[in-house]
Tab-separated table of C-alpha atoms in Angstrom:
chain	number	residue	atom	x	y	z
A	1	UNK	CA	6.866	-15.553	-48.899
A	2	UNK	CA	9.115	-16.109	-45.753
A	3	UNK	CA	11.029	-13.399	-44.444
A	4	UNK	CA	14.658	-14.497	-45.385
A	5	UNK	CA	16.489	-11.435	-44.056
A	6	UNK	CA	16.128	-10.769	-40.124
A	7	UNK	CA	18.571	-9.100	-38.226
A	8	UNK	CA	17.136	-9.854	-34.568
A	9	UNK	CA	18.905	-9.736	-31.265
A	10	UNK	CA	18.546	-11.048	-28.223
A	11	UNK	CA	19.483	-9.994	-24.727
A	12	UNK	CA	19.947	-11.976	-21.670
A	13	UNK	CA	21.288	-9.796	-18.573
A	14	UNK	CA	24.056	-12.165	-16.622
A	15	UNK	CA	21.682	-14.987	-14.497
A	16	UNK	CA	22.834	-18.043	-12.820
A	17	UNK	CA	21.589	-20.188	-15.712
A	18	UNK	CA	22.660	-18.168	-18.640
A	19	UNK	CA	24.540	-21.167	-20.002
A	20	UNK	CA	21.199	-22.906	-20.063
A	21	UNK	CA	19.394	-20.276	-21.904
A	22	UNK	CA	22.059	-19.671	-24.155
A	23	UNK	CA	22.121	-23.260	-25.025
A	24	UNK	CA	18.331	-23.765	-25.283
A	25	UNK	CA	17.882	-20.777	-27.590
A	26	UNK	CA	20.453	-21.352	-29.968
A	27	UNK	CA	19.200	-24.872	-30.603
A	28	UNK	CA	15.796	-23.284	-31.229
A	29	UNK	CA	17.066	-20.380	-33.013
A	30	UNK	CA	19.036	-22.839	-35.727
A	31	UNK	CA	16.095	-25.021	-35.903
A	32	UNK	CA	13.963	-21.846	-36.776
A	33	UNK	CA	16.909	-21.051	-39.750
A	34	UNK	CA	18.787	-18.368	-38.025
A	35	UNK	CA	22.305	-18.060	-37.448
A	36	UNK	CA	23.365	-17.333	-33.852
A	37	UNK	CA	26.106	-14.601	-33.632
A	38	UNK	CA	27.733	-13.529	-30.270
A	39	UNK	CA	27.531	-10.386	-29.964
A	40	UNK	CA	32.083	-10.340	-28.662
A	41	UNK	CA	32.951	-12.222	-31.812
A	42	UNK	CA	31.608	-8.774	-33.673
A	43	UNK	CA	30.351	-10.500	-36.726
A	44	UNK	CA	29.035	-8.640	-40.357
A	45	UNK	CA	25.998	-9.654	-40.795
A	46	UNK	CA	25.625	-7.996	-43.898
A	47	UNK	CA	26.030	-10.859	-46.388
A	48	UNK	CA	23.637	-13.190	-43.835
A	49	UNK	CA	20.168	-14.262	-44.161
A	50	UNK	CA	18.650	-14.527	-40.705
A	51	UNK	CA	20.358	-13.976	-37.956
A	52	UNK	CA	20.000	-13.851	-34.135
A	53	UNK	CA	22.738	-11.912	-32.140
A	54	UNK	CA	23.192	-12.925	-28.258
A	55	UNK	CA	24.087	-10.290	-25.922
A	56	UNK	CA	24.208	-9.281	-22.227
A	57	UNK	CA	23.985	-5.599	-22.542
A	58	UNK	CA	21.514	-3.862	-24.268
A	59	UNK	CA	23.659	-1.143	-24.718
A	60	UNK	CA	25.171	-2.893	-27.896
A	61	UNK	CA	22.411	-3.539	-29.770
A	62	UNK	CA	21.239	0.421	-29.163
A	63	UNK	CA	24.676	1.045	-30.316
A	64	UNK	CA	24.240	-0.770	-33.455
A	65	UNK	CA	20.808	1.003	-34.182
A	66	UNK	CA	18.422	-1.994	-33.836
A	67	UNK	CA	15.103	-0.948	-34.083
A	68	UNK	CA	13.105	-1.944	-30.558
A	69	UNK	CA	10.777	-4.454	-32.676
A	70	UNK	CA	14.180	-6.084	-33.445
A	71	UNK	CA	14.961	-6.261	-29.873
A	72	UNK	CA	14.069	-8.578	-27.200
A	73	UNK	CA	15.277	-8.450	-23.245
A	74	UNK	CA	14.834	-11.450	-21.594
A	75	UNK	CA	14.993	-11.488	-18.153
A	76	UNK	CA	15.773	-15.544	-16.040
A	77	UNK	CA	13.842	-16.262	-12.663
A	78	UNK	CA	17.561	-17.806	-11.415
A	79	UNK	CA	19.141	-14.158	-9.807
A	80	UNK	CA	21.934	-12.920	-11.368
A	81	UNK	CA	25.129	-14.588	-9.750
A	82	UNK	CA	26.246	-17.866	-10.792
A	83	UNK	CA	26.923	-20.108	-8.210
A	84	UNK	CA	30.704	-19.779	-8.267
A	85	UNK	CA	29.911	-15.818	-7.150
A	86	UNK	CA	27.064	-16.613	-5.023
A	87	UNK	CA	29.436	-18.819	-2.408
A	88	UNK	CA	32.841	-17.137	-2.795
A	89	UNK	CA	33.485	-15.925	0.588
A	90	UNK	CA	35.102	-12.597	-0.838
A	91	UNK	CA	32.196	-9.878	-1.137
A	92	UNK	CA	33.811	-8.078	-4.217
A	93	UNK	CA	33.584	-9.940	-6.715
A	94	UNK	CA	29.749	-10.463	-5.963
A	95	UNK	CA	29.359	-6.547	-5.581
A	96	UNK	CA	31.207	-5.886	-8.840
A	97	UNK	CA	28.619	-8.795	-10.470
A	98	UNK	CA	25.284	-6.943	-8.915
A	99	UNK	CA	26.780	-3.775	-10.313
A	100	UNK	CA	27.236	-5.130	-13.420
A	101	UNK	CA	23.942	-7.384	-13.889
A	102	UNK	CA	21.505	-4.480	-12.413
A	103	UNK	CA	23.053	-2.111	-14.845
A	104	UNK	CA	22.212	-3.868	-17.981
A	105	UNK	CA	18.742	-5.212	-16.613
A	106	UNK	CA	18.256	-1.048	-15.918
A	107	UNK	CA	19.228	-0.281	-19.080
A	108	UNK	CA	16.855	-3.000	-20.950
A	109	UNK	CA	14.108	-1.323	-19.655
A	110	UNK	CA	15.474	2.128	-20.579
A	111	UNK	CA	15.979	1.466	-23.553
A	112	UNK	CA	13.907	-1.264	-24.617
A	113	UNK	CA	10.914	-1.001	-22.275
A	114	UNK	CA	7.828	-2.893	-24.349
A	115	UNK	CA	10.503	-5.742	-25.628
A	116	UNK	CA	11.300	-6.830	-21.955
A	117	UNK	CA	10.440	-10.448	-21.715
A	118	UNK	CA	10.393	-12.421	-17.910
A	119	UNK	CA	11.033	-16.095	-17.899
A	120	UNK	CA	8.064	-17.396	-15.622
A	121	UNK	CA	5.898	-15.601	-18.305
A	122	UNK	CA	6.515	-18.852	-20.782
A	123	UNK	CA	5.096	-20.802	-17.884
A	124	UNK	CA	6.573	-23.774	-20.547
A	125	UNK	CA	4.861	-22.660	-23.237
A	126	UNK	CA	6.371	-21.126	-26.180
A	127	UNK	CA	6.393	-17.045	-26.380
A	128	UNK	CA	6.650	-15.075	-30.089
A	129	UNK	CA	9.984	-12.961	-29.612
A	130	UNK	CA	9.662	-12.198	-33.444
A	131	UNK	CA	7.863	-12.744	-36.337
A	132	UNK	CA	8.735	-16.456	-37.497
A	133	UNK	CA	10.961	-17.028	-34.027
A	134	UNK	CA	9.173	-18.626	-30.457
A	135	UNK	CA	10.701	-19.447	-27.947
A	136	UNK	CA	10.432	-22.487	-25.288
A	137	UNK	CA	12.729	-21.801	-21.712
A	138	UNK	CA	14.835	-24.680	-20.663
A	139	UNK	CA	13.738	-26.155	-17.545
A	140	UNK	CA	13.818	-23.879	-14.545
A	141	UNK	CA	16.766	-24.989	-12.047
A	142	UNK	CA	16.726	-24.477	-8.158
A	143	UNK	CA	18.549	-21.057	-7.265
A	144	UNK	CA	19.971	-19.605	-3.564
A	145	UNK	CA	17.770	-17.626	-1.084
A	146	UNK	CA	20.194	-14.966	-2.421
A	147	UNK	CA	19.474	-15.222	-5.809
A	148	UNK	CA	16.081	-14.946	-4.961
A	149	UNK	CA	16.345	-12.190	-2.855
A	150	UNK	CA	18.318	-10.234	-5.891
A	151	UNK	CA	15.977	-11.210	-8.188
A	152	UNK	CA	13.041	-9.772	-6.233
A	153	UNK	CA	15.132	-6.570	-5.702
A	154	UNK	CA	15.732	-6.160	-8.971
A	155	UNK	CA	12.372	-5.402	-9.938
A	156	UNK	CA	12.703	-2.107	-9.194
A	157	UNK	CA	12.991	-1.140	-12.662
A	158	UNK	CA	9.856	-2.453	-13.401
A	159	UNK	CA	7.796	-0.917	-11.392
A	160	UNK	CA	9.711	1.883	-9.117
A	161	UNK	CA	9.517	0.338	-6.285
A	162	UNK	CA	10.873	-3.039	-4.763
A	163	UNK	CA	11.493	-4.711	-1.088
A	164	UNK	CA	15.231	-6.065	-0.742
A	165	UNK	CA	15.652	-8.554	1.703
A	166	UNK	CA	17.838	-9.134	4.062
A	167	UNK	CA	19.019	-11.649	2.317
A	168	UNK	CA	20.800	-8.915	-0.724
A	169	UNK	CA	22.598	-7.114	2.087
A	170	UNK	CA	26.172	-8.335	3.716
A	171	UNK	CA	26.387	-8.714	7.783
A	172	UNK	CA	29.051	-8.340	9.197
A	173	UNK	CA	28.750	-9.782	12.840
A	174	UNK	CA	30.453	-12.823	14.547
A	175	UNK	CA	26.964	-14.344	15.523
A	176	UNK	CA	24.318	-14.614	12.537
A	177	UNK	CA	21.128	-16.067	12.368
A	178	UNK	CA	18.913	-16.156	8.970
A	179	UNK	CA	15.094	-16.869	9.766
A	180	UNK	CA	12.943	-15.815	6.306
A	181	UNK	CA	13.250	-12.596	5.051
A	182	UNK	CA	15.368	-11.309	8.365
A	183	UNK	CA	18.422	-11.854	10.216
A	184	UNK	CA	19.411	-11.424	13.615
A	185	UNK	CA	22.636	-10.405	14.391
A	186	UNK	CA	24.935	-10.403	17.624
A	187	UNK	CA	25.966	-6.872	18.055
A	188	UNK	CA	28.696	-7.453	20.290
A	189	UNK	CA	32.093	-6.014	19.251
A	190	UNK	CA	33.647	-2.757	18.279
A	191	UNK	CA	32.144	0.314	16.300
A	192	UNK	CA	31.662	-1.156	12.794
A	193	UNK	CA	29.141	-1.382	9.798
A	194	UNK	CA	26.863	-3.901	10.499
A	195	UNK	CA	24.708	-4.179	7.560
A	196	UNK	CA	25.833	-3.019	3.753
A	197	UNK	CA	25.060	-3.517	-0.084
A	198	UNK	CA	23.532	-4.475	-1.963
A	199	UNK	CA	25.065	-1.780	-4.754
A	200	UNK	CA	22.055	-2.229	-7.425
A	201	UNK	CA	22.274	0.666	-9.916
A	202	UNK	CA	19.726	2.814	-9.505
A	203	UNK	CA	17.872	5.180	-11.920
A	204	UNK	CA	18.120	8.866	-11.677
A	205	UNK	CA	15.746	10.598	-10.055
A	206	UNK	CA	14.716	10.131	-5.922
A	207	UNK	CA	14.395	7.672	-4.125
A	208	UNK	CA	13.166	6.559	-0.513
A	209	UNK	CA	14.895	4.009	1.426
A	210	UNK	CA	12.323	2.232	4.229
A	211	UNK	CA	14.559	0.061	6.808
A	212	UNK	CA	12.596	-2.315	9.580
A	213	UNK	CA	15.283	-2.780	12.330
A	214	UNK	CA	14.500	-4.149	15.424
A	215	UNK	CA	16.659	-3.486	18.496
A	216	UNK	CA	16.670	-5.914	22.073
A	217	UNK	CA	16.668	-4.035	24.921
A	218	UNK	CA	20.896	-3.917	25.820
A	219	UNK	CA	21.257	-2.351	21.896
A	220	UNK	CA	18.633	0.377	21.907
A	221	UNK	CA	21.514	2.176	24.312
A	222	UNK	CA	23.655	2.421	21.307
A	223	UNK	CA	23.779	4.916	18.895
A	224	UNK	CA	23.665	4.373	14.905
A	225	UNK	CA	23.850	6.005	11.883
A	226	UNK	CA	22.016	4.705	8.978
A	227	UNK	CA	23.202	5.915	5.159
A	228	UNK	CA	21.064	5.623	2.026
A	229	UNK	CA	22.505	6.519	-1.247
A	230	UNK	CA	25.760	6.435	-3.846
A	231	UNK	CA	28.404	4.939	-2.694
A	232	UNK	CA	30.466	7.906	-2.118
A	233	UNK	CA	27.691	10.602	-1.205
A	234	UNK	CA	24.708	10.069	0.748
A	235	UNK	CA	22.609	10.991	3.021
A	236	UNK	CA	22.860	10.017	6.699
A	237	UNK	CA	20.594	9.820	9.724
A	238	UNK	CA	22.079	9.368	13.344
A	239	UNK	CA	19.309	7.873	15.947
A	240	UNK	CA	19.364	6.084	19.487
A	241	UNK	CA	16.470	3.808	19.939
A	242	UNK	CA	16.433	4.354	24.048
A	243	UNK	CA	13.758	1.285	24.024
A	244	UNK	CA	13.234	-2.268	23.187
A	245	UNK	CA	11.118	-3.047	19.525
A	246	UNK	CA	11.189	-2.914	15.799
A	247	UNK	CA	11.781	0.663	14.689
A	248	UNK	CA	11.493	2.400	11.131
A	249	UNK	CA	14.028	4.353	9.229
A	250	UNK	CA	13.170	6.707	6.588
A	251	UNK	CA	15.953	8.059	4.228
A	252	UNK	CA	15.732	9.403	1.235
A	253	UNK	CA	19.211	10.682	-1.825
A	254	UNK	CA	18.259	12.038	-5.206
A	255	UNK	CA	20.217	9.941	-8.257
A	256	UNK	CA	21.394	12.742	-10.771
A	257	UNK	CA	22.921	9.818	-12.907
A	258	UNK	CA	22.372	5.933	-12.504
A	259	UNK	CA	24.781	4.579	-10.027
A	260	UNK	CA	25.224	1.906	-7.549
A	261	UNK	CA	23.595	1.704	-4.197
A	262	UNK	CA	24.399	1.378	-0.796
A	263	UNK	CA	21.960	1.114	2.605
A	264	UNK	CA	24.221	1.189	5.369
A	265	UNK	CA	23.984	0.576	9.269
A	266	UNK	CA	26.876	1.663	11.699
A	267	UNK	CA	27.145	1.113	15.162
A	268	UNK	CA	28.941	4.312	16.139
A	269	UNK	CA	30.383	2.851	19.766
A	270	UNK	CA	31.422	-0.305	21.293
A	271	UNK	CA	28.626	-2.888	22.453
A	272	UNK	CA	28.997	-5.745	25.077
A	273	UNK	CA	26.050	-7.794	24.101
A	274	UNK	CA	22.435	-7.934	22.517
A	275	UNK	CA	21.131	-8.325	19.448
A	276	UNK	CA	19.998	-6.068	16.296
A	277	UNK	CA	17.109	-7.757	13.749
A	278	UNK	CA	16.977	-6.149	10.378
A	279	UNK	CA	14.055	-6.706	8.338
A	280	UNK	CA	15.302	-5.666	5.093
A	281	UNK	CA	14.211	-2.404	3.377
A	282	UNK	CA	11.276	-0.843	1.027
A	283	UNK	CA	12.531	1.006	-1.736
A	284	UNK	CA	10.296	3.533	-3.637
A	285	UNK	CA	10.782	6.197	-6.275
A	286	UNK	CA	9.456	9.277	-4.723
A	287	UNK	CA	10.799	11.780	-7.342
């Protein structure tokens, strides 16, 4: 006899093609005899038959004491800022969305960590989610180098480790050129912060933060300070390069709750000319 009473849910983290998901699964989902709830319209479910609640956080559905098998986290390929985000020339409002999307990816595999589901897994086939419920992606759409880059870095929950590109991190310079996975920036211009972000939550506990940063030979005369950490504590480490080439920076802050991160660079005096390359950075739980 078919199971007429499921109470399943559903996470998707914010992505730039949630819409499409969202769209493409509850098609399936009715086809399949559910009911699709979202999770803000805060539905009883009690007098339903089968239904399939949508969220972005999985911090509802532990909230309403779903049982993990009832649970699935499904994570898209696309990044996690739309595209209005991804090109708005203001930084905040794409720091506040990081914050927000890392978090709830963070918590999914916190809370949830055998139900998490990744999108270029369906390879388009279907995947079983739940017993009598499989589900086909919608068709992959192209996504920014950023979005990429973010994606990448968030798979630091996965597996404790993670590179972020350069691409994940803001410059601020008047000169910038993007070549692959680094930059090259004109370090001409007052003492400033040349390189920040990309405030992804991290888990507690301590980690390392490996920066490749590669100085010409007018900027090694400069000194820096490079911060790893919280956004309000950190630790800091002050250097002078005194020579031309691609140098490595070691930091490491210990997490005592999940927060957001920052890697920082500052140039702590005036510069004339020359020109910084940063590499992006290796991040590794070490504790």
């Amino acid at each position: 006899m078919p199971n007429t009473k499921q109470h399943l849910w559903l996470i998707i983290p914010p992505c730039a093609d949630r819409d499409d998901w969202v769209a493409s699964i509850t098609a399936q989902a009715t086809d399949a005899g559910f009911t699709v709830i979202n999770s803000a319209a805060g539905a009883n479910t009690a007098a339903l038959g089968k239904t399939l609640t949508l969220s972005p956080d999985p911090e509802e559905a532990r909230k309403a004491g779903v049982q993990a098998k009832d649970v699935a986290v499904l994570l898209s390929t696309s990044g996690p800022l739309s595209a209005k985000l991804d090109a708005d020339n203001d930084p905040a409002p794409r720091h506040t969305a990081v914050k927000i999307a890392s978090d709830f990816i963070r918590r999914g595999y916190a809370f949830f960590p055998d139900r998490v589901f990744k999108a270029e897994d369906f390879s388009g086939t279907s995947i079983k989610l739940f017993p009598g419920f499989s589900l086909l992606g919608p068709t992959s759409t192209s996504t920014s180098n950023r979005n990429r880059a973010l994606k990448e870095a968030l798979s630091i929950y996965a597996a404790d480790h993670a590179f972020w590109g350069s691409e994940v991190f803001d410059i601020n310079a008047k000169d910038v050129r993007h070549n692959k996975e680094e930059v090259a920036l004109d370090l001409t211009g007052r003492p400033r912060f040349l390189i920040f972000g990309p405030y992804i939550v991290m888990p507690a506990g301590r980690w390392k933060a490996v920066a490749r940063i590669g100085f010409s030979a007018p900027t090694a005369r400069h000194q820096y300070r490079a911060d790893w950490g919280a956004q309000d504590t950190y630790t800091s480490h002050h250097f002078r390069p005194e020579r031309e080439g691609v140098f490595q920076v070691e930091i490491e802050y210990e997490w005592d709750k999940p927060s957001a991160s920052e890697f920082r660079l500052l140039l702590l005096e005036g510069a004339f000319d020359g020109e910084v390359t940063f590499f992006g950075v290796e991040i590794v739980r070490v504790g």
